[in-house]
Amino acid sequence: MQPVACFQNRLERICGKKMEEYWQKVEAAAGFLLRKIGRPPKVGLMTGTGLGRSLSALETVFAVDYKDIPGFPVSTVTGHAGRLRAGSLGGKPVVAMEGRFHLYEGYSPKEVAFPVRVMQAMGVGTLILTNAAGGLNPDFSAGDIMIIRDHINLTGENPLVGKNDDRWGIRFPDMTGIYTPALAEMALQASVEKGISVKEGVYIGVKGPSLETPAETRFIKMIGADAVGMSTIQEVIAAVHAGMHILGLSAISNINDPDRPAPVTLEEIVRAAENAADDLAAMITVITERMDA
Ligand code: HPA
C-alpha cells in the first residue's frame, strides 16, 4: 500500500474507534440515568455561572453528582455544582444540569457537548440554556435578560469536527433559525406578563478564560454581537445536529464599553447573574408550562 493511503487507513481506523467509544460512553450515561429516572425527559436545561437558582421551580425526583454518572466528564473545577437533576417543571419531564463544562477549563468541544448527547440519547427534544454574558449593545444594562436570537462562534472550536456519526445527525447541519423562534416569542411573552426587562440579540462565544481587551470588545461589537460569553456555543451546535428546539437566555452580568473600559471580576459576574436567576426561573416556568413537549 502507498504510504499516504496507509496513513489515511490508519487515521480512518483511529477516528472510527474514537467515534464508537464516544457513542458507547453516551449510551452508558443515558442508560444509567433512564433507569434511575423512570420517565424519559422531554426538556433539557443547562444553567450557567451563578444561575443555579434559575431551577428553583424544578420539582426534583432524582439528583446525582456528575462524578457518579458512568462516562461523564469529570469536573476539574472546585466549587462547581456538578449535579444533574431530573423531575418536573411546568408539568413537563425535565433533566437539568447545574453547572456545565467550558472550553477554558481544558475540556474538548466533544466533552463540552457530552451532556447534550446524553440528553439526545434520552429523548430530549427541547434544550433551554442560560448563561451569564457581558453586554455590548449600548441599550443593555447589567441585570437585563437577553433572549438569544442568533450566535457567532468565535471560539475556533466545533464539537462536530472529526468523522461524522450519522446516528447523531447529518454532516453539514444548517445553522439558520437555530434558536427556535416560537420559543423566543414565548420567552418574550412570559417577560411581558411577569414585568421582566428583556432584550433580544446576538450572543458571541469566545474561548476565554481571559476577558476581552477594549480592542477585542470594539471588534466583536462591530461584527454584530450584542453580548459575549464563554459557554453555550458548543452545546447549541450539538443540539442543532441533534435536531432539538433551542432557547437561549443570557443574564447580562456586566457592560463592556470599549470607550470606557472598566475591570470586571468573577465575583461581580456571579453576583449579577444570581440577581437575574429569579427572573429566569419565572420565565422558564411559564415557557415550560406552555410549550409542546
Ligand atoms: N466576557 C466574556 N464572558 C463573560 C463576560 C464578559 O464580559 N461576562 C460574563 N461572561
PDB file of N, CA, C and O in Angstrom, residues 185-250:
ATOM      1  N   GLU A 185     -40.424  33.750  21.148  1.00  0.00           N
ATOM      2  CA  GLU A 185     -41.674  34.512  21.306  1.00  0.00           C
ATOM      3  C   GLU A 185     -42.320  34.215  22.647  1.00  0.00           C
ATOM      4  O   GLU A 185     -42.835  35.097  23.324  1.00  0.00           O
ATOM      5  N   MET A 186     -42.305  32.929  23.043  1.00  0.00           N
ATOM      6  CA  MET A 186     -42.868  32.540  24.344  1.00  0.00           C
ATOM      7  C   MET A 186     -42.108  33.227  25.481  1.00  0.00           C
ATOM      8  O   MET A 186     -42.700  33.650  26.470  1.00  0.00           O
ATOM      9  N   ALA A 187     -40.784  33.321  25.330  1.00  0.00           N
ATOM     10  CA  ALA A 187     -39.955  33.962  26.351  1.00  0.00           C
ATOM     11  C   ALA A 187     -40.305  35.445  26.451  1.00  0.00           C
ATOM     12  O   ALA A 187     -40.426  36.002  27.551  1.00  0.00           O
ATOM     13  N   LEU A 188     -40.499  36.071  25.291  1.00  0.00           N
ATOM     14  CA  LEU A 188     -40.851  37.492  25.244  1.00  0.00           C
ATOM     15  C   LEU A 188     -42.194  37.720  25.945  1.00  0.00           C
ATOM     16  O   LEU A 188     -42.348  38.611  26.791  1.00  0.00           O
ATOM     17  N   GLN A 189     -43.153  36.879  25.607  1.00  0.00           N
ATOM     18  CA  GLN A 189     -44.496  36.957  26.185  1.00  0.00           C
ATOM     19  C   GLN A 189     -44.438  36.777  27.707  1.00  0.00           C
ATOM     20  O   GLN A 189     -45.043  37.532  28.468  1.00  0.00           O
ATOM     21  N   ALA A 190     -43.659  35.781  28.139  1.00  0.00           N
ATOM     22  CA  ALA A 190     -43.535  35.498  29.585  1.00  0.00           C
ATOM     23  C   ALA A 190     -42.936  36.709  30.300  1.00  0.00           C
ATOM     24  O   ALA A 190     -43.373  37.069  31.403  1.00  0.00           O
ATOM     25  N   SER A 191     -41.953  37.366  29.667  1.00  0.00           N
ATOM     26  CA  SER A 191     -41.295  38.503  30.326  1.00  0.00           C
ATOM     27  C   SER A 191     -42.269  39.671  30.461  1.00  0.00           C
ATOM     28  O   SER A 191     -42.278  40.360  31.482  1.00  0.00           O
ATOM     29  N   VAL A 192     -43.100  39.866  29.433  1.00  0.00           N
ATOM     30  CA  VAL A 192     -44.086  40.958  29.496  1.00  0.00           C
ATOM     31  C   VAL A 192     -45.058  40.687  30.642  1.00  0.00           C
ATOM     32  O   VAL A 192     -45.330  41.548  31.478  1.00  0.00           O
ATOM     33  N   GLU A 193     -45.549  39.452  30.701  1.00  0.00           N
ATOM     34  CA  GLU A 193     -46.528  39.095  31.741  1.00  0.00           C
ATOM     35  C   GLU A 193     -45.947  39.223  33.145  1.00  0.00           C
ATOM     36  O   GLU A 193     -46.639  39.559  34.086  1.00  0.00           O
ATOM     37  N   LYS A 194     -44.656  38.915  33.276  1.00  0.00           N
ATOM     38  CA  LYS A 194     -44.025  38.931  34.615  1.00  0.00           C
ATOM     39  C   LYS A 194     -43.354  40.272  34.921  1.00  0.00           C
ATOM     40  O   LYS A 194     -42.728  40.434  35.962  1.00  0.00           O
ATOM     41  N   GLY A 195     -43.419  41.217  33.970  1.00  0.00           N
ATOM     42  CA  GLY A 195     -42.812  42.537  34.190  1.00  0.00           C
ATOM     43  C   GLY A 195     -41.295  42.489  34.271  1.00  0.00           C
ATOM     44  O   GLY A 195     -40.671  43.220  35.048  1.00  0.00           O
ATOM     45  N   ILE A 196     -40.702  41.610  33.471  1.00  0.00           N
ATOM     46  CA  ILE A 196     -39.241  41.448  33.488  1.00  0.00           C
ATOM     47  C   ILE A 196     -38.655  42.153  32.260  1.00  0.00           C
ATOM     48  O   ILE A 196     -39.161  41.993  31.144  1.00  0.00           O
ATOM     49  N   SER A 197     -37.548  42.917  32.494  1.00  0.00           N
ATOM     50  CA  SER A 197     -36.945  43.660  31.383  1.00  0.00           C
ATOM     51  C   SER A 197     -36.102  42.721  30.518  1.00  0.00           C
ATOM     52  O   SER A 197     -35.080  42.217  30.976  1.00  0.00           O
ATOM     53  N   VAL A 198     -36.529  42.484  29.294  1.00  0.00           N
ATOM     54  CA  VAL A 198     -35.716  41.635  28.411  1.00  0.00           C
ATOM     55  C   VAL A 198     -35.309  42.386  27.149  1.00  0.00           C
ATOM     56  O   VAL A 198     -35.971  43.308  26.697  1.00  0.00           O
ATOM     57  N   LYS A 199     -34.176  41.941  26.601  1.00  0.00           N
ATOM     58  CA  LYS A 199     -33.688  42.440  25.332  1.00  0.00           C
ATOM     59  C   LYS A 199     -33.531  41.218  24.422  1.00  0.00           C
ATOM     60  O   LYS A 199     -33.633  40.080  24.889  1.00  0.00           O
ATOM     61  N   GLU A 200     -33.274  41.465  23.157  1.00  0.00           N
ATOM     62  CA  GLU A 200     -33.024  40.348  22.241  1.00  0.00           C
ATOM     63  C   GLU A 200     -31.733  40.645  21.503  1.00  0.00           C
ATOM     64  O   GLU A 200     -31.402  41.815  21.285  1.00  0.00           O
ATOM     65  N   GLY A 201     -31.004  39.617  21.101  1.00  0.00           N
ATOM     66  CA  GLY A 201     -29.782  39.907  20.368  1.00  0.00           C
ATOM     67  C   GLY A 201     -28.937  38.701  20.027  1.00  0.00           C
ATOM     68  O   GLY A 201     -29.353  37.550  20.191  1.00  0.00           O
ATOM     69  N   VAL A 202     -27.736  39.022  19.553  1.00  0.00           N
ATOM     70  CA  VAL A 202     -26.791  38.007  19.082  1.00  0.00           C
ATOM     71  C   VAL A 202     -25.744  37.759  20.177  1.00  0.00           C
ATOM     72  O   VAL A 202     -25.134  38.705  20.689  1.00  0.00           O
ATOM     73  N   TYR A 203     -25.564  36.474  20.502  1.00  0.00           N
ATOM     74  CA  TYR A 203     -24.563  36.063  21.503  1.00  0.00           C
ATOM     75  C   TYR A 203     -23.292  35.652  20.769  1.00  0.00           C
ATOM     76  O   TYR A 203     -23.348  34.903  19.796  1.00  0.00           O
ATOM     77  N   ILE A 204     -22.159  36.157  21.236  1.00  0.00           N
ATOM     78  CA  ILE A 204     -20.901  35.733  20.633  1.00  0.00           C
ATOM     79  C   ILE A 204     -20.141  34.901  21.668  1.00  0.00           C
ATOM     80  O   ILE A 204     -20.018  35.302  22.830  1.00  0.00           O
ATOM     81  N   GLY A 205     -19.691  33.738  21.245  1.00  0.00           N
ATOM     82  CA  GLY A 205     -18.977  32.845  22.155  1.00  0.00           C
ATOM     83  C   GLY A 205     -17.479  32.947  21.935  1.00  0.00           C
ATOM     84  O   GLY A 205     -17.002  32.837  20.798  1.00  0.00           O
ATOM     85  N   VAL A 206     -16.734  33.184  23.017  1.00  0.00           N
ATOM     86  CA  VAL A 206     -15.271  33.200  22.961  1.00  0.00           C
ATOM     87  C   VAL A 206     -14.761  32.065  23.861  1.00  0.00           C
ATOM     88  O   VAL A 206     -15.504  31.548  24.690  1.00  0.00           O
ATOM     89  N   LYS A 207     -13.485  31.723  23.673  1.00  0.00           N
ATOM     90  CA  LYS A 207     -12.975  30.586  24.458  1.00  0.00           C
ATOM     91  C   LYS A 207     -12.639  30.976  25.895  1.00  0.00           C
ATOM     92  O   LYS A 207     -12.832  30.209  26.818  1.00  0.00           O
ATOM     93  N   GLY A 208     -12.151  32.200  26.114  1.00  0.00           N
ATOM     94  CA  GLY A 208     -11.702  32.592  27.434  1.00  0.00           C
ATOM     95  C   GLY A 208     -10.424  31.854  27.794  1.00  0.00           C
ATOM     96  O   GLY A 208      -9.796  31.244  26.928  1.00  0.00           O
ATOM     97  N   PRO A 209     -10.008  31.819  29.052  1.00  0.00           N
ATOM     98  CA  PRO A 209     -10.683  32.421  30.195  1.00  0.00           C
ATOM     99  C   PRO A 209     -10.398  33.915  30.384  1.00  0.00           C
ATOM    100  O   PRO A 209     -11.042  34.539  31.220  1.00  0.00           O
ATOM    101  N   SER A 210      -9.442  34.472  29.628  1.00  0.00           N
ATOM    102  CA  SER A 210      -9.212  35.913  29.811  1.00  0.00           C
ATOM    103  C   SER A 210     -10.410  36.665  29.249  1.00  0.00           C
ATOM    104  O   SER A 210     -11.011  36.244  28.260  1.00  0.00           O
ATOM    105  N   LEU A 211     -10.744  37.751  29.890  1.00  0.00           N
ATOM    106  CA  LEU A 211     -11.830  38.597  29.390  1.00  0.00           C
ATOM    107  C   LEU A 211     -11.311  39.392  28.188  1.00  0.00           C
ATOM    108  O   LEU A 211     -10.156  39.254  27.811  1.00  0.00           O
ATOM    109  N   GLU A 212     -12.159  40.204  27.591  1.00  0.00           N
ATOM    110  CA  GLU A 212     -11.796  40.855  26.338  1.00  0.00           C
ATOM    111  C   GLU A 212     -11.002  42.146  26.578  1.00  0.00           C
ATOM    112  O   GLU A 212     -11.300  42.889  27.518  1.00  0.00           O
ATOM    113  N   THR A 213     -10.057  42.396  25.703  1.00  0.00           N
ATOM    114  CA  THR A 213      -9.383  43.700  25.719  1.00  0.00           C
ATOM    115  C   THR A 213     -10.362  44.717  25.117  1.00  0.00           C
ATOM    116  O   THR A 213     -11.296  44.325  24.387  1.00  0.00           O
ATOM    117  N   PRO A 214     -10.164  46.015  25.382  1.00  0.00           N
ATOM    118  CA  PRO A 214     -11.052  47.009  24.753  1.00  0.00           C
ATOM    119  C   PRO A 214     -11.064  46.882  23.220  1.00  0.00           C
ATOM    120  O   PRO A 214     -12.115  47.026  22.590  1.00  0.00           O
ATOM    121  N   ALA A 215      -9.909  46.578  22.618  1.00  0.00           N
ATOM    122  CA  ALA A 215      -9.871  46.441  21.146  1.00  0.00           C
ATOM    123  C   ALA A 215     -10.697  45.237  20.701  1.00  0.00           C
ATOM    124  O   ALA A 215     -11.399  45.294  19.685  1.00  0.00           O
ATOM    125  N   GLU A 216     -10.639  44.153  21.470  1.00  0.00           N
ATOM    126  CA  GLU A 216     -11.463  42.970  21.129  1.00  0.00           C
ATOM    127  C   GLU A 216     -12.948  43.293  21.292  1.00  0.00           C
ATOM    128  O   GLU A 216     -13.786  42.883  20.479  1.00  0.00           O
ATOM    129  N   THR A 217     -13.274  44.037  22.335  1.00  0.00           N
ATOM    130  CA  THR A 217     -14.677  44.420  22.554  1.00  0.00           C
ATOM    131  C   THR A 217     -15.176  45.265  21.377  1.00  0.00           C
ATOM    132  O   THR A 217     -16.281  45.042  20.865  1.00  0.00           O
ATOM    133  N   ARG A 218     -14.340  46.186  20.928  1.00  0.00           N
ATOM    134  CA  ARG A 218     -14.729  47.031  19.776  1.00  0.00           C
ATOM    135  C   ARG A 218     -14.983  46.140  18.554  1.00  0.00           C
ATOM    136  O   ARG A 218     -15.967  46.305  17.837  1.00  0.00           O
ATOM    137  N   PHE A 219     -14.094  45.167  18.356  1.00  0.00           N
ATOM    138  CA  PHE A 219     -14.203  44.254  17.209  1.00  0.00           C
ATOM    139  C   PHE A 219     -15.488  43.422  17.269  1.00  0.00           C
ATOM    140  O   PHE A 219     -16.231  43.334  16.289  1.00  0.00           O
ATOM    141  N   ILE A 220     -15.758  42.826  18.437  1.00  0.00           N
ATOM    142  CA  ILE A 220     -16.937  41.933  18.481  1.00  0.00           C
ATOM    143  C   ILE A 220     -18.252  42.713  18.403  1.00  0.00           C
ATOM    144  O   ILE A 220     -19.252  42.195  17.907  1.00  0.00           O
ATOM    145  N   LYS A 221     -18.227  43.965  18.851  1.00  0.00           N
ATOM    146  CA  LYS A 221     -19.418  44.816  18.662  1.00  0.00           C
ATOM    147  C   LYS A 221     -19.616  45.077  17.166  1.00  0.00           C
ATOM    148  O   LYS A 221     -20.717  45.002  16.642  1.00  0.00           O
ATOM    149  N   MET A 222     -18.479  45.370  16.501  1.00  0.00           N
ATOM    150  CA  MET A 222     -18.513  45.737  15.082  1.00  0.00           C
ATOM    151  C   MET A 222     -19.033  44.587  14.217  1.00  0.00           C
ATOM    152  O   MET A 222     -19.709  44.813  13.217  1.00  0.00           O
ATOM    153  N   ILE A 223     -18.712  43.352  14.606  1.00  0.00           N
ATOM    154  CA  ILE A 223     -19.141  42.231  13.760  1.00  0.00           C
ATOM    155  C   ILE A 223     -20.552  41.756  14.098  1.00  0.00           C
ATOM    156  O   ILE A 223     -21.020  40.747  13.560  1.00  0.00           O
ATOM    157  N   GLY A 224     -21.237  42.461  14.993  1.00  0.00           N
ATOM    158  CA  GLY A 224     -22.667  42.200  15.140  1.00  0.00           C
ATOM    159  C   GLY A 224     -23.109  41.540  16.425  1.00  0.00           C
ATOM    160  O   GLY A 224     -24.251  41.077  16.518  1.00  0.00           O
ATOM    161  N   ALA A 225     -22.235  41.492  17.433  1.00  0.00           N
ATOM    162  CA  ALA A 225     -22.642  40.839  18.684  1.00  0.00           C
ATOM    163  C   ALA A 225     -23.265  41.835  19.654  1.00  0.00           C
ATOM    164  O   ALA A 225     -22.868  43.001  19.705  1.00  0.00           O
ATOM    165  N   ASP A 226     -24.245  41.350  20.435  1.00  0.00           N
ATOM    166  CA  ASP A 226     -24.883  42.162  21.476  1.00  0.00           C
ATOM    167  C   ASP A 226     -24.428  41.758  22.870  1.00  0.00           C
ATOM    168  O   ASP A 226     -24.566  42.526  23.818  1.00  0.00           O
ATOM    169  N   ALA A 227     -23.949  40.507  23.004  1.00  0.00           N
ATOM    170  CA  ALA A 227     -23.495  40.033  24.318  1.00  0.00           C
ATOM    171  C   ALA A 227     -22.416  38.976  24.097  1.00  0.00           C
ATOM    172  O   ALA A 227     -22.430  38.264  23.089  1.00  0.00           O
ATOM    173  N   VAL A 228     -21.481  38.900  25.055  1.00  0.00           N
ATOM    174  CA  VAL A 228     -20.342  37.985  24.890  1.00  0.00           C
ATOM    175  C   VAL A 228     -20.222  37.062  26.109  1.00  0.00           C
ATOM    176  O   VAL A 228     -20.412  37.489  27.241  1.00  0.00           O
ATOM    177  N   GLY A 229     -19.914  35.789  25.820  1.00  0.00           N
ATOM    178  CA  GLY A 229     -19.736  34.828  26.914  1.00  0.00           C
ATOM    179  C   GLY A 229     -18.829  33.686  26.502  1.00  0.00           C
ATOM    180  O   GLY A 229     -18.381  33.608  25.346  1.00  0.00           O
ATOM    181  N   MET A 230     -18.565  32.804  27.480  1.00  0.00           N
ATOM    182  CA  MET A 230     -17.594  31.726  27.263  1.00  0.00           C
ATOM    183  C   MET A 230     -18.238  30.338  27.270  1.00  0.00           C
ATOM    184  O   MET A 230     -17.572  29.345  27.553  1.00  0.00           O
ATOM    185  N   SER A 231     -19.531  30.294  26.984  1.00  0.00           N
ATOM    186  CA  SER A 231     -20.203  28.981  27.026  1.00  0.00           C
ATOM    187  C   SER A 231     -21.193  28.870  25.874  1.00  0.00           C
ATOM    188  O   SER A 231     -21.120  29.636  24.908  1.00  0.00           O
ATOM    189  N   THR A 232     -22.092  27.901  25.968  1.00  0.00           N
ATOM    190  CA  THR A 232     -23.325  27.796  25.164  1.00  0.00           C
ATOM    191  C   THR A 232     -23.125  27.332  23.720  1.00  0.00           C
ATOM    192  O   THR A 232     -23.881  26.493  23.235  1.00  0.00           O
ATOM    193  N   ILE A 233     -22.100  27.899  23.027  1.00  0.00           N
ATOM    194  CA  ILE A 233     -21.977  27.651  21.589  1.00  0.00           C
ATOM    195  C   ILE A 233     -21.800  26.158  21.262  1.00  0.00           C
ATOM    196  O   ILE A 233     -22.477  25.627  20.366  1.00  0.00           O
ATOM    197  N   GLN A 234     -20.900  25.487  21.968  1.00  0.00           N
ATOM    198  CA  GLN A 234     -20.625  24.081  21.641  1.00  0.00           C
ATOM    199  C   GLN A 234     -21.881  23.228  21.873  1.00  0.00           C
ATOM    200  O   GLN A 234     -22.212  22.351  21.075  1.00  0.00           O
ATOM    201  N   GLU A 235     -22.560  23.501  22.982  1.00  0.00           N
ATOM    202  CA  GLU A 235     -23.775  22.740  23.298  1.00  0.00           C
ATOM    203  C   GLU A 235     -24.857  22.989  22.242  1.00  0.00           C
ATOM    204  O   GLU A 235     -25.555  22.064  21.822  1.00  0.00           O
ATOM    205  N   VAL A 236     -24.967  24.255  21.827  1.00  0.00           N
ATOM    206  CA  VAL A 236     -26.008  24.592  20.842  1.00  0.00           C
ATOM    207  C   VAL A 236     -25.707  23.900  19.505  1.00  0.00           C
ATOM    208  O   VAL A 236     -26.613  23.362  18.862  1.00  0.00           O
ATOM    209  N   ILE A 237     -24.449  23.886  19.092  1.00  0.00           N
ATOM    210  CA  ILE A 237     -24.123  23.233  17.808  1.00  0.00           C
ATOM    211  C   ILE A 237     -24.492  21.741  17.873  1.00  0.00           C
ATOM    212  O   ILE A 237     -25.089  21.193  16.938  1.00  0.00           O
ATOM    213  N   ALA A 238     -24.173  21.097  18.994  1.00  0.00           N
ATOM    214  CA  ALA A 238     -24.534  19.674  19.136  1.00  0.00           C
ATOM    215  C   ALA A 238     -26.059  19.506  19.134  1.00  0.00           C
ATOM    216  O   ALA A 238     -26.592  18.559  18.547  1.00  0.00           O
ATOM    217  N   ALA A 239     -26.757  20.444  19.777  1.00  0.00           N
ATOM    218  CA  ALA A 239     -28.225  20.359  19.839  1.00  0.00           C
ATOM    219  C   ALA A 239     -28.853  20.566  18.457  1.00  0.00           C
ATOM    220  O   ALA A 239     -29.867  19.945  18.126  1.00  0.00           O
ATOM    221  N   VAL A 240     -28.247  21.445  17.650  1.00  0.00           N
ATOM    222  CA  VAL A 240     -28.731  21.638  16.271  1.00  0.00           C
ATOM    223  C   VAL A 240     -28.534  20.334  15.496  1.00  0.00           C
ATOM    224  O   VAL A 240     -29.443  19.858  14.801  1.00  0.00           O
ATOM    225  N   HIS A 241     -27.367  19.757  15.638  1.00  0.00           N
ATOM    226  CA  HIS A 241     -27.043  18.475  14.983  1.00  0.00           C
ATOM    227  C   HIS A 241     -28.051  17.404  15.399  1.00  0.00           C
ATOM    228  O   HIS A 241     -28.419  16.528  14.606  1.00  0.00           O
ATOM    229  N   ALA A 242     -28.510  17.511  16.651  1.00  0.00           N
ATOM    230  CA  ALA A 242     -29.461  16.535  17.204  1.00  0.00           C
ATOM    231  C   ALA A 242     -30.896  16.841  16.786  1.00  0.00           C
ATOM    232  O   ALA A 242     -31.802  16.065  17.102  1.00  0.00           O
ATOM    233  N   GLY A 243     -31.114  17.985  16.132  1.00  0.00           N
ATOM    234  CA  GLY A 243     -32.468  18.362  15.695  1.00  0.00           C
ATOM    235  C   GLY A 243     -33.344  18.886  16.815  1.00  0.00           C
ATOM    236  O   GLY A 243     -34.568  18.821  16.738  1.00  0.00           O
ATOM    237  N   MET A 244     -32.719  19.415  17.877  1.00  0.00           N
ATOM    238  CA  MET A 244     -33.519  19.901  19.018  1.00  0.00           C
ATOM    239  C   MET A 244     -34.063  21.314  18.785  1.00  0.00           C
ATOM    240  O   MET A 244     -33.473  22.095  18.043  1.00  0.00           O
ATOM    241  N   HIS A 245     -35.147  21.639  19.482  1.00  0.00           N
ATOM    242  CA  HIS A 245     -35.612  23.024  19.589  1.00  0.00           C
ATOM    243  C   HIS A 245     -34.770  23.680  20.672  1.00  0.00           C
ATOM    244  O   HIS A 245     -34.473  23.031  21.692  1.00  0.00           O
ATOM    245  N   ILE A 246     -34.416  24.942  20.452  1.00  0.00           N
ATOM    246  CA  ILE A 246     -33.444  25.579  21.357  1.00  0.00           C
ATOM    247  C   ILE A 246     -33.927  26.962  21.802  1.00  0.00           C
ATOM    248  O   ILE A 246     -34.400  27.761  21.000  1.00  0.00           O
ATOM    249  N   LEU A 247     -33.757  27.204  23.117  1.00  0.00           N
ATOM    250  CA  LEU A 247     -33.974  28.548  23.665  1.00  0.00           C
ATOM    251  C   LEU A 247     -32.731  28.932  24.467  1.00  0.00           C
ATOM    252  O   LEU A 247     -32.285  28.164  25.328  1.00  0.00           O
ATOM    253  N   GLY A 248     -32.167  30.087  24.183  1.00  0.00           N
ATOM    254  CA  GLY A 248     -31.008  30.565  24.926  1.00  0.00           C
ATOM    255  C   GLY A 248     -31.327  31.888  25.614  1.00  0.00           C
ATOM    256  O   GLY A 248     -31.874  32.803  24.988  1.00  0.00           O
ATOM    257  N   LEU A 249     -31.016  31.977  26.900  1.00  0.00           N
ATOM    258  CA  LEU A 249     -31.275  33.199  27.670  1.00  0.00           C
ATOM    259  C   LEU A 249     -29.989  33.628  28.379  1.00  0.00           C
ATOM    260  O   LEU A 249     -29.402  32.832  29.127  1.00  0.00           O
ATOM    261  N   SER A 250     -29.566  34.866  28.128  1.00  0.00           N
ATOM    262  CA  SER A 250     -28.353  35.376  28.766  1.00  0.00           C
ATOM    263  C   SER A 250     -28.722  36.362  29.862  1.00  0.00           C
ATOM    264  O   SER A 250     -29.522  37.284  29.629  1.00  0.00           O
TER     265      SER A 250
END
